[in-house]
mmCIF file of C-alpha atoms and ligand atoms in Angstrom:
data_model
loop_
_atom_site.group_PDB
_atom_site.id
_atom_site.type_symbol
_atom_site.label_atom_id
_atom_site.label_comp_id
_atom_site.label_asym_id
_atom_site.label_seq_id
_atom_site.Cartn_x
_atom_site.Cartn_y
_atom_site.Cartn_z
ATOM 1 C CA MET A 1 8.224 11.504 -52.565
ATOM 2 C CA PRO A 2 9.318 13.487 -49.593
ATOM 3 C CA GLN A 3 10.200 11.331 -46.796
ATOM 4 C CA THR A 4 7.409 11.935 -44.115
ATOM 5 C CA THR A 5 8.410 11.581 -40.545
ATOM 6 C CA PRO A 6 6.354 8.727 -38.997
ATOM 7 C CA PRO A 7 2.835 10.566 -37.389
ATOM 8 C CA HIS A 8 3.904 11.364 -33.885
ATOM 9 C CA ASP A 9 1.229 9.391 -31.208
ATOM 10 C CA TRP A 10 0.795 12.532 -29.156
ATOM 11 C CA THR A 11 -2.110 10.058 -27.210
ATOM 12 C CA GLU A 12 1.117 8.538 -25.693
ATOM 13 C CA ASP A 13 4.359 10.689 -25.456
ATOM 14 C CA ASN A 14 3.294 13.656 -23.552
ATOM 15 C CA LEU A 15 4.642 16.110 -20.938
ATOM 16 C CA GLN A 16 3.285 14.709 -17.429
ATOM 17 C CA SER A 17 3.837 16.229 -14.222
ATOM 18 C CA LEU A 18 3.920 14.413 -10.984
ATOM 19 C CA GLN A 19 0.464 16.109 -10.090
ATOM 20 C CA SER A 20 -1.354 15.385 -13.899
ATOM 21 C CA HIS A 21 0.134 12.022 -13.697
ATOM 22 C CA ILE A 22 -1.469 11.030 -10.008
ATOM 23 C CA LEU A 23 -4.979 12.575 -11.437
ATOM 24 C CA ALA A 24 -4.320 10.194 -14.444
ATOM 25 C CA GLU A 25 -3.679 7.290 -12.129
ATOM 26 C CA GLU A 26 -6.795 8.297 -9.850
ATOM 27 C CA GLN A 27 -8.995 8.318 -12.849
ATOM 28 C CA ALA A 28 -7.801 4.857 -13.686
ATOM 29 C CA HIS A 29 -9.080 3.665 -10.098
ATOM 30 C CA PRO A 30 -12.585 4.587 -9.490
ATOM 31 C CA GLU A 31 -12.135 3.942 -6.204
ATOM 32 C CA ALA A 32 -9.694 6.487 -5.625
ATOM 33 C CA THR A 33 -11.158 9.419 -3.556
ATOM 34 C CA GLY A 34 -8.677 12.144 -4.322
ATOM 35 C CA ASP A 35 -6.888 11.727 -1.190
ATOM 36 C CA PHE A 36 -3.480 10.296 -2.629
ATOM 37 C CA SER A 37 -2.967 13.422 -4.802
ATOM 38 C CA TRP A 38 -3.275 15.438 -2.108
ATOM 39 C CA ILE A 39 -0.913 14.110 0.444
ATOM 40 C CA LEU A 40 1.575 13.512 -2.559
ATOM 41 C CA SER A 41 1.244 17.097 -3.864
ATOM 42 C CA ALA A 42 2.117 18.157 -0.202
ATOM 43 C CA ILE A 43 5.564 15.890 -0.219
ATOM 44 C CA ALA A 44 6.241 17.642 -3.815
ATOM 45 C CA LEU A 45 5.839 20.924 -1.931
ATOM 46 C CA ALA A 46 8.098 19.666 0.661
ATOM 47 C CA THR A 47 10.923 18.008 -1.031
ATOM 48 C CA LYS A 48 11.199 21.146 -3.603
ATOM 49 C CA THR A 49 11.672 23.527 -1.056
ATOM 50 C CA ILE A 50 14.244 20.892 1.198
ATOM 51 C CA ALA A 51 16.086 20.693 -2.261
ATOM 52 C CA ASN A 52 16.405 24.452 -2.255
ATOM 53 C CA LYS A 53 17.877 24.379 1.459
ATOM 54 C CA VAL A 54 20.049 21.892 0.559
ATOM 55 C CA ARG A 55 21.457 23.339 -2.551
ATOM 56 C CA ARG A 56 22.037 26.637 -0.511
ATOM 57 C CA ALA A 57 23.088 24.992 2.961
ATOM 58 C CA ARG A 58 26.422 26.556 2.558
ATOM 59 C CA ILE A 59 25.255 29.887 1.233
ATOM 60 C CA ASP A 60 22.639 30.054 4.184
ATOM 61 C CA ASP A 61 25.403 28.443 6.880
ATOM 62 C CA VAL A 62 22.863 25.994 7.577
ATOM 63 C CA LEU A 63 25.552 23.055 7.323
ATOM 64 C CA GLY A 64 27.182 21.041 9.902
ATOM 65 C CA GLU A 65 25.786 19.398 13.203
ATOM 66 C CA LEU A 66 22.989 21.239 15.385
ATOM 67 C CA GLY A 67 24.524 20.276 18.585
ATOM 68 C CA GLU A 68 22.030 17.990 19.709
ATOM 69 C CA THR A 69 20.532 14.485 18.996
ATOM 70 C CA ASN A 70 17.648 12.810 17.980
ATOM 71 C CA THR A 71 15.810 9.577 19.138
ATOM 72 C CA HIS A 72 18.110 7.213 18.372
ATOM 73 C CA GLY A 73 20.949 9.254 20.286
ATOM 74 C CA GLU A 74 22.532 10.183 16.699
ATOM 75 C CA SER A 75 23.919 14.027 16.226
ATOM 76 C CA GLN A 76 21.429 15.658 14.209
ATOM 77 C CA GLN A 77 22.690 18.100 11.582
ATOM 78 C CA LYS A 78 20.727 21.430 11.281
ATOM 79 C CA LEU A 79 19.249 20.350 8.012
ATOM 80 C CA ASP A 80 17.974 17.143 9.267
ATOM 81 C CA VAL A 81 15.760 19.228 11.681
ATOM 82 C CA ILE A 82 15.066 22.288 8.877
ATOM 83 C CA ALA A 83 13.875 19.275 6.638
ATOM 84 C CA ASN A 84 11.618 17.875 9.430
ATOM 85 C CA ASP A 85 10.146 21.074 10.291
ATOM 86 C CA ILE A 86 9.346 21.783 6.089
ATOM 87 C CA ILE A 87 7.883 18.251 5.831
ATOM 88 C CA LYS A 88 5.675 18.861 8.946
ATOM 89 C CA ALA A 89 4.686 22.289 7.627
ATOM 90 C CA CYS A 90 3.254 20.939 4.444
ATOM 91 C CA LEU A 91 1.738 17.684 5.445
ATOM 92 C CA GLY A 92 0.224 18.830 8.844
ATOM 93 C CA ALA A 93 -2.002 21.353 6.440
ATOM 94 C CA ARG A 94 -3.550 18.201 4.412
ATOM 95 C CA ALA A 95 -6.802 17.408 6.508
ATOM 96 C CA ASN A 96 -6.581 13.584 5.411
ATOM 97 C CA ILE A 97 -3.483 13.014 7.040
ATOM 98 C CA GLY A 98 -4.185 11.577 10.928
ATOM 99 C CA VAL A 99 -0.619 10.781 11.872
ATOM 100 C CA LEU A 100 2.759 12.065 11.197
ATOM 101 C CA VAL A 101 6.063 9.867 12.100
ATOM 102 C CA SER A 102 9.385 10.995 11.490
ATOM 103 C CA GLU A 103 13.039 9.710 12.148
ATOM 104 C CA GLU A 104 13.817 12.707 13.883
ATOM 105 C CA ASP A 105 10.789 12.671 16.694
ATOM 106 C CA GLU A 106 10.576 9.843 19.402
ATOM 107 C CA GLU A 107 6.567 10.040 19.569
ATOM 108 C CA PRO A 108 3.920 10.058 16.251
ATOM 109 C CA MET A 109 2.327 13.142 15.898
ATOM 110 C CA VAL A 110 -1.576 12.492 15.924
ATOM 111 C CA LEU A 111 -3.084 15.516 13.800
ATOM 112 C CA ARG A 112 -6.461 14.129 13.501
ATOM 113 C CA THR A 113 -8.777 11.547 14.499
ATOM 114 C CA HIS A 114 -10.387 9.073 11.735
ATOM 115 C CA ALA A 115 -13.878 10.962 12.508
ATOM 116 C CA GLU A 116 -12.006 13.997 11.950
ATOM 117 C CA GLY A 117 -10.803 13.015 8.891
ATOM 118 C CA GLY A 118 -7.369 11.331 9.513
ATOM 119 C CA ARG A 119 -7.365 8.588 6.968
ATOM 120 C CA TYR A 120 -3.403 8.098 6.397
ATOM 121 C CA ALA A 121 -0.248 8.308 8.400
ATOM 122 C CA VAL A 122 2.915 9.160 6.730
ATOM 123 C CA LEU A 123 6.111 8.021 8.163
ATOM 124 C CA PHE A 124 9.273 9.636 7.050
ATOM 125 C CA ASP A 125 12.958 10.036 6.981
ATOM 126 C CA PRO A 126 13.361 13.802 6.237
ATOM 127 C CA LEU A 127 16.951 13.661 5.417
ATOM 128 C CA ASP A 128 18.272 10.444 4.904
ATOM 129 C CA GLY A 129 22.657 10.466 4.459
ATOM 130 C CA SER A 130 22.638 13.837 6.336
ATOM 131 C CA SER A 131 26.178 13.351 7.287
ATOM 132 C CA ASN A 132 27.353 13.609 3.676
ATOM 133 C CA ILE A 133 25.753 16.982 3.368
ATOM 134 C CA ASP A 134 28.610 18.965 4.223
ATOM 135 C CA PHE A 135 30.166 17.380 1.022
ATOM 136 C CA SER A 136 27.568 17.852 -1.359
ATOM 137 C CA VAL A 137 27.120 14.517 -1.792
ATOM 138 C CA GLY A 138 23.441 12.727 -2.611
ATOM 139 C CA VAL A 139 21.036 12.685 0.325
ATOM 140 C CA GLY A 140 17.153 12.571 0.185
ATOM 141 C CA THR A 141 13.856 12.491 1.536
ATOM 142 C CA ILE A 142 11.962 8.691 2.362
ATOM 143 C CA PHE A 143 8.376 8.415 3.130
ATOM 144 C CA SER A 144 5.809 5.739 3.447
ATOM 145 C CA ILE A 145 1.944 5.890 3.614
ATOM 146 C CA LEU A 146 -0.276 3.910 5.488
ATOM 147 C CA ARG A 147 -4.089 3.761 5.762
ATOM 148 C CA LEU A 148 -5.421 4.530 9.352
ATOM 149 C CA GLU A 149 -8.598 2.616 10.726
ATOM 150 C CA ASP A 150 -11.123 4.273 12.707
ATOM 151 C CA GLY A 151 -10.253 4.515 16.329
ATOM 152 C CA HIS A 152 -6.408 4.944 15.396
ATOM 153 C CA ALA A 153 -5.949 8.127 17.722
ATOM 154 C CA ALA A 154 -7.000 5.826 20.901
ATOM 155 C CA LYS A 155 -4.500 2.736 20.042
ATOM 156 C CA GLY A 156 -1.369 4.967 19.544
ATOM 157 C CA VAL A 157 1.757 3.843 17.904
ATOM 158 C CA ASP A 158 -0.290 0.118 17.841
ATOM 159 C CA ALA A 159 -2.289 1.728 14.871
ATOM 160 C CA ILE A 160 0.678 2.599 13.282
ATOM 161 C CA LEU A 161 2.443 -0.583 13.349
ATOM 162 C CA HIS A 162 1.906 -2.293 10.324
ATOM 163 C CA ASP A 163 3.983 -4.736 8.283
ATOM 164 C CA GLY A 164 5.582 -3.169 5.108
ATOM 165 C CA ALA A 165 3.440 -5.078 2.836
ATOM 166 C CA GLN A 166 0.261 -2.570 3.872
ATOM 167 C CA GLN A 167 1.881 0.584 2.447
ATOM 168 C CA VAL A 168 -0.423 2.032 0.071
ATOM 169 C CA ALA A 169 2.161 4.191 -1.084
ATOM 170 C CA ALA A 170 6.161 4.817 -0.879
ATOM 171 C CA GLY A 171 8.740 6.846 -2.307
ATOM 172 C CA TYR A 172 11.996 9.033 -1.987
ATOM 173 C CA VAL A 173 13.327 12.249 -3.497
ATOM 174 C CA LEU A 174 16.805 12.383 -4.213
ATOM 175 C CA PHE A 175 18.779 15.454 -3.643
ATOM 176 C CA GLY A 176 21.553 14.661 -6.300
ATOM 177 C CA SER A 177 23.151 16.018 -9.420
ATOM 178 C CA SER A 178 18.942 16.384 -10.145
ATOM 179 C CA THR A 179 16.180 15.994 -7.690
ATOM 180 C CA VAL A 180 14.516 13.115 -8.793
ATOM 181 C CA PHE A 181 11.193 11.811 -7.354
ATOM 182 C CA VAL A 182 10.668 8.005 -7.463
ATOM 183 C CA LEU A 183 7.294 6.674 -6.625
ATOM 184 C CA THR A 184 4.955 3.919 -5.893
ATOM 185 C CA THR A 185 1.260 3.261 -5.193
ATOM 186 C CA GLY A 186 1.317 -0.490 -5.735
ATOM 187 C CA ASN A 187 1.291 -0.320 -9.122
ATOM 188 C CA GLY A 188 4.831 0.135 -10.716
ATOM 189 C CA VAL A 189 7.128 2.426 -10.204
ATOM 190 C CA ASP A 190 7.785 5.812 -11.978
ATOM 191 C CA MET A 191 10.060 8.387 -11.740
ATOM 192 C CA PHE A 192 9.981 12.311 -12.209
ATOM 193 C CA VAL A 193 12.849 14.672 -12.307
ATOM 194 C CA LEU A 194 12.378 18.449 -11.041
ATOM 195 C CA ASP A 195 12.537 20.713 -14.015
ATOM 196 C CA GLN A 196 13.807 24.061 -12.130
ATOM 197 C CA SER A 197 12.579 25.969 -15.059
ATOM 198 C CA ILE A 198 8.911 25.184 -14.482
ATOM 199 C CA GLY A 199 9.269 24.385 -10.932
ATOM 200 C CA ALA A 200 7.506 20.969 -11.710
ATOM 201 C CA PHE A 201 8.537 17.369 -11.291
ATOM 202 C CA VAL A 202 7.998 15.657 -14.597
ATOM 203 C CA LEU A 203 7.614 12.301 -15.529
ATOM 204 C CA VAL A 204 10.505 10.397 -17.190
ATOM 205 C CA LYS A 205 10.220 6.894 -16.993
ATOM 206 C CA SER A 206 6.712 5.240 -15.839
ATOM 207 C CA LYS A 207 6.919 1.357 -14.965
ATOM 208 C CA LEU A 208 10.765 1.364 -14.085
ATOM 209 C CA ARG A 209 12.313 -2.066 -13.831
ATOM 210 C CA ILE A 210 15.320 -3.053 -12.162
ATOM 211 C CA PRO A 211 17.667 -4.995 -14.148
ATOM 212 C CA GLU A 212 17.833 -8.661 -13.463
ATOM 213 C CA ALA A 213 20.996 -8.767 -12.817
ATOM 214 C CA ASN A 214 24.380 -6.459 -12.438
ATOM 215 C CA SER A 215 28.137 -7.586 -10.963
ATOM 216 C CA THR A 216 27.859 -4.504 -8.426
ATOM 217 C CA TYR A 217 27.433 -4.598 -4.511
ATOM 218 C CA SER A 218 26.837 -1.968 -2.481
ATOM 219 C CA ILE A 219 28.093 -2.555 1.500
ATOM 220 C CA ASN A 220 30.191 -0.610 4.068
ATOM 221 C CA GLU A 221 33.167 -3.174 3.851
ATOM 222 C CA ALA A 222 34.891 -1.118 6.657
ATOM 223 C CA ASN A 223 32.543 -3.176 8.976
ATOM 224 C CA THR A 224 33.572 -6.364 7.480
ATOM 225 C CA LYS A 225 35.069 -8.172 10.434
ATOM 226 C CA GLN A 226 32.121 -7.628 12.235
ATOM 227 C CA PHE A 227 29.870 -9.260 9.737
ATOM 228 C CA PRO A 228 28.454 -12.692 10.461
ATOM 229 C CA GLN A 229 30.441 -15.576 8.428
ATOM 230 C CA GLY A 230 27.765 -15.784 5.402
ATOM 231 C CA TYR A 231 28.148 -12.153 4.444
ATOM 232 C CA ARG A 232 31.836 -12.621 4.430
ATOM 233 C CA ASN A 233 31.684 -15.833 2.246
ATOM 234 C CA TYR A 234 29.368 -14.028 -0.140
ATOM 235 C CA LEU A 235 32.165 -10.908 -0.241
ATOM 236 C CA ASP A 236 35.109 -13.299 -0.877
ATOM 237 C CA TRP A 237 32.741 -15.110 -3.585
ATOM 238 C CA ALA A 238 31.972 -11.483 -4.934
ATOM 239 C CA HIS A 239 35.666 -10.482 -4.927
ATOM 240 C CA ASP A 240 36.469 -13.791 -6.813
ATOM 241 C CA SER A 241 34.113 -13.136 -9.092
ATOM 242 C CA ASN A 242 35.208 -9.709 -10.210
ATOM 243 C CA TYR A 243 32.023 -7.928 -8.688
ATOM 244 C CA THR A 244 32.204 -4.055 -8.605
ATOM 245 C CA SER A 245 31.915 -2.140 -5.235
ATOM 246 C CA ARG A 246 29.773 1.240 -4.933
ATOM 247 C CA TYR A 247 29.046 2.802 -1.818
ATOM 248 C CA ILE A 248 28.155 6.592 -0.990
ATOM 249 C CA GLY A 249 27.020 6.041 2.286
ATOM 250 C CA SER A 250 23.711 7.710 1.689
ATOM 251 C CA MET A 251 20.953 4.849 1.328
ATOM 252 C CA VAL A 252 18.706 7.112 -1.035
ATOM 253 C CA ALA A 253 21.560 7.550 -3.291
ATOM 254 C CA ASP A 254 22.601 3.692 -2.966
ATOM 255 C CA VAL A 255 19.577 2.320 -3.444
ATOM 256 C CA HIS A 256 18.400 4.586 -6.536
ATOM 257 C CA ARG A 257 21.536 3.404 -8.380
ATOM 258 C CA THR A 258 20.884 0.080 -7.556
ATOM 259 C CA LEU A 259 17.416 0.283 -8.948
ATOM 260 C CA LEU A 260 18.549 1.888 -12.215
ATOM 261 C CA LYS A 261 21.690 -0.108 -12.649
ATOM 262 C CA GLY A 262 20.728 -3.440 -11.171
ATOM 263 C CA GLY A 263 23.072 -4.932 -8.156
ATOM 264 C CA VAL A 264 22.836 -5.490 -4.401
ATOM 265 C CA PHE A 265 22.512 -2.998 -1.277
ATOM 266 C CA LEU A 266 23.365 -4.369 2.078
ATOM 267 C CA TYR A 267 23.539 -3.470 5.516
ATOM 268 C CA PRO A 268 24.272 -6.685 7.187
ATOM 269 C CA PRO A 269 24.675 -6.745 11.705
ATOM 270 C CA THR A 270 27.321 -4.950 12.862
ATOM 271 C CA ASP A 271 28.777 -4.761 16.778
ATOM 272 C CA ALA A 272 27.369 -1.289 16.564
ATOM 273 C CA HIS A 273 23.817 -2.277 15.310
ATOM 274 C CA PRO A 274 23.498 -5.888 15.662
ATOM 275 C CA LYS A 275 19.845 -5.972 14.127
ATOM 276 C CA GLY A 276 21.002 -3.677 11.208
ATOM 277 C CA LYS A 277 21.067 0.256 11.180
ATOM 278 C CA LEU A 278 18.389 0.903 8.564
ATOM 279 C CA ARG A 279 15.023 1.895 10.283
ATOM 280 C CA LEU A 280 12.248 -0.555 9.148
ATOM 281 C CA MET A 281 9.179 1.771 9.210
ATOM 282 C CA TYR A 282 10.766 4.772 7.242
ATOM 283 C CA GLU A 283 13.867 3.279 5.430
ATOM 284 C CA ALA A 284 13.765 -0.151 5.068
ATOM 285 C CA ASN A 285 9.726 -0.630 4.415
ATOM 286 C CA PRO A 286 9.875 2.171 1.721
ATOM 287 C CA MET A 287 12.654 1.137 -0.081
ATOM 288 C CA SER A 288 11.678 -2.547 -0.105
ATOM 289 C CA MET A 289 8.137 -1.724 -1.751
ATOM 290 C CA ILE A 290 9.819 0.195 -4.328
ATOM 291 C CA ILE A 291 12.214 -2.539 -5.263
ATOM 292 C CA GLU A 292 9.590 -4.919 -5.156
ATOM 293 C CA GLU A 293 7.482 -3.204 -7.385
ATOM 294 C CA ALA A 294 10.406 -2.331 -9.776
ATOM 295 C CA GLY A 295 10.610 -6.516 -10.049
ATOM 296 C CA GLY A 296 13.807 -6.719 -7.547
ATOM 297 C CA ARG A 297 14.003 -8.621 -4.348
ATOM 298 C CA ALA A 298 14.619 -6.947 -0.361
ATOM 299 C CA ILE A 299 14.992 -9.533 2.377
ATOM 300 C CA SER A 300 16.439 -9.156 5.934
ATOM 301 C CA ASP A 301 18.033 -11.850 8.624
ATOM 302 C CA ARG A 302 14.464 -12.791 8.989
ATOM 303 C CA GLY A 303 12.938 -13.727 5.661
ATOM 304 C CA ARG A 304 11.181 -10.673 3.350
ATOM 305 C CA VAL A 305 11.211 -6.977 4.884
ATOM 306 C CA LEU A 306 7.585 -6.505 3.957
ATOM 307 C CA ASP A 307 6.607 -9.355 5.852
ATOM 308 C CA ILE A 308 8.089 -8.035 9.526
ATOM 309 C CA LYS A 309 5.774 -7.554 11.705
ATOM 310 C CA PRO A 310 7.113 -4.274 13.682
ATOM 311 C CA ASP A 311 7.238 -4.162 17.506
ATOM 312 C CA SER A 312 8.258 -0.474 17.690
ATOM 313 C CA LEU A 313 8.323 2.705 15.622
ATOM 314 C CA HIS A 314 11.843 2.983 15.206
ATOM 315 C CA GLN A 315 13.004 -0.447 15.514
ATOM 316 C CA ARG A 316 16.021 -1.361 12.949
ATOM 317 C CA SER A 317 16.260 -3.849 10.132
ATOM 318 C CA VAL A 318 19.205 -6.033 8.410
ATOM 319 C CA VAL A 319 18.295 -5.047 4.790
ATOM 320 C CA ILE A 320 19.571 -6.740 1.559
ATOM 321 C CA MET A 321 17.905 -5.440 -1.339
ATOM 322 C CA GLY A 322 18.241 -4.892 -5.084
ATOM 323 C CA SER A 323 18.412 -7.088 -8.747
ATOM 324 C CA PRO A 324 16.637 -10.832 -8.196
ATOM 325 C CA GLU A 325 19.894 -12.297 -8.852
ATOM 326 C CA GLU A 326 22.022 -10.537 -6.896
ATOM 327 C CA VAL A 327 20.270 -11.093 -4.066
ATOM 328 C CA ALA A 328 19.651 -14.656 -4.310
ATOM 329 C CA HIS A 329 24.017 -14.855 -4.614
ATOM 330 C CA VAL A 330 23.636 -13.282 -0.846
ATOM 331 C CA GLU A 331 21.032 -15.520 0.154
ATOM 332 C CA ARG A 332 22.666 -18.426 -0.928
ATOM 333 C CA PHE A 333 25.868 -17.852 1.638
ATOM 334 C CA LEU A 334 23.620 -16.697 4.360
ATOM 335 C CA ASP A 335 21.740 -20.247 4.014
ATOM 336 C CA SER A 336 24.698 -22.182 3.850
HETATM 337 P P1 AHG B 1 20.530 9.011 7.994
HETATM 338 O O1 AHG B 1 21.139 10.283 7.579
HETATM 339 O O2 AHG B 1 18.953 9.410 7.913
HETATM 340 O O3 AHG B 1 20.642 8.439 9.595
HETATM 341 O O4 AHG B 1 20.681 7.738 7.287
HETATM 342 C C1 AHG B 1 21.836 7.248 7.172
HETATM 343 C C2 AHG B 1 21.852 6.087 6.901
HETATM 344 C C3 AHG B 1 21.776 5.697 5.416
HETATM 345 O O5 AHG B 1 21.406 6.668 4.851
HETATM 346 C C4 AHG B 1 23.046 4.774 4.760
HETATM 347 O O6 AHG B 1 22.523 3.767 4.123
HETATM 348 C C5 AHG B 1 23.642 4.428 6.201
HETATM 349 O O7 AHG B 1 22.941 5.430 7.394
HETATM 350 C C6 AHG B 1 25.100 4.388 6.247
HETATM 351 O O8 AHG B 1 25.812 4.122 7.459
HETATM 352 P P2 AHG B 1 27.500 3.775 7.443
HETATM 353 O O9 AHG B 1 27.998 5.012 7.618
HETATM 354 O O10 AHG B 1 27.296 2.992 8.732
HETATM 355 O O11 AHG B 1 27.755 2.877 6.349
HETATM 356 MN MN1 MN B 2 18.023 7.647 6.464
HETATM 357 MN MN1 MN B 3 17.472 10.978 8.433
#
């Protein structure tokens, strides 16, 4: 009797693009109105375009600094501004987006009132880790989606200053050795990779879970002498416990590795950034939602990141995020 291969279950294992996956998710949620797929398809279009720009940066001579500073007084890379313009060009056209908030712009961009259909705010870091661009190190785009209430335009920034637990979706696209789109809409974490040959993000992992533990920490140790004592005690313990250190200097790359392999990513208070360096609304919050949706934890020096009530659009936060057991190890030293 010839060995028959087990029947393939075609209802389960099939090719899913980002678009088809989002539509399938929407069908699972009758209350969904198709708004999300419209916004996420714009983010997919924008990030495919940015990926192309990033990969051609040296050829197109758009590396290096622009010679101007952004709202935080940080020197802008040429690609920061190019990525920012691409995202606004793609998202601005989507009729259900009311407000755009960018790391690169001081003020929010009010596109449409609630009456004009503006239902969502999209907040983004157009190019995270951009100081690494010239050396072909992983960089990425981080985004956060909040729902807007009626009257949002009149309220201005106050309509957007929600705690991270209010996010309806969050994600990032990592422009690394492959272009990876990681997304959560509050129903687990899904990962897609850009298949250049067909120009589509294809689903490679759904309901991704972060490992419970992994003896790896990710921190800029050059700042150790500036860290509060609890962090230094944690690092001494980690050094005595045979931990590995991995630090790329692009949050999107360091968090992606932490999500897949486990471990903990930390940006403690420093002299230059006593409240932490990473921006709450479009770096810490979206990454915290992803880590928590994958079964991890994300805290700051003020408790759970997603519970922080923001005071201003570009405020910064301490972040300690990753495997639950690894975050607990850090927490123990901060509490002692
Ligand atoms: P951005 O490029 O958007 O300004 O973000 C840079 C951030 C983040 O990507 C990274 O984790 C952190 O800066 C690295 O800071 P240090 O160089 O101080 O370690
Ligand atoms: Mn950033
Ligand atoms: Mn940035």
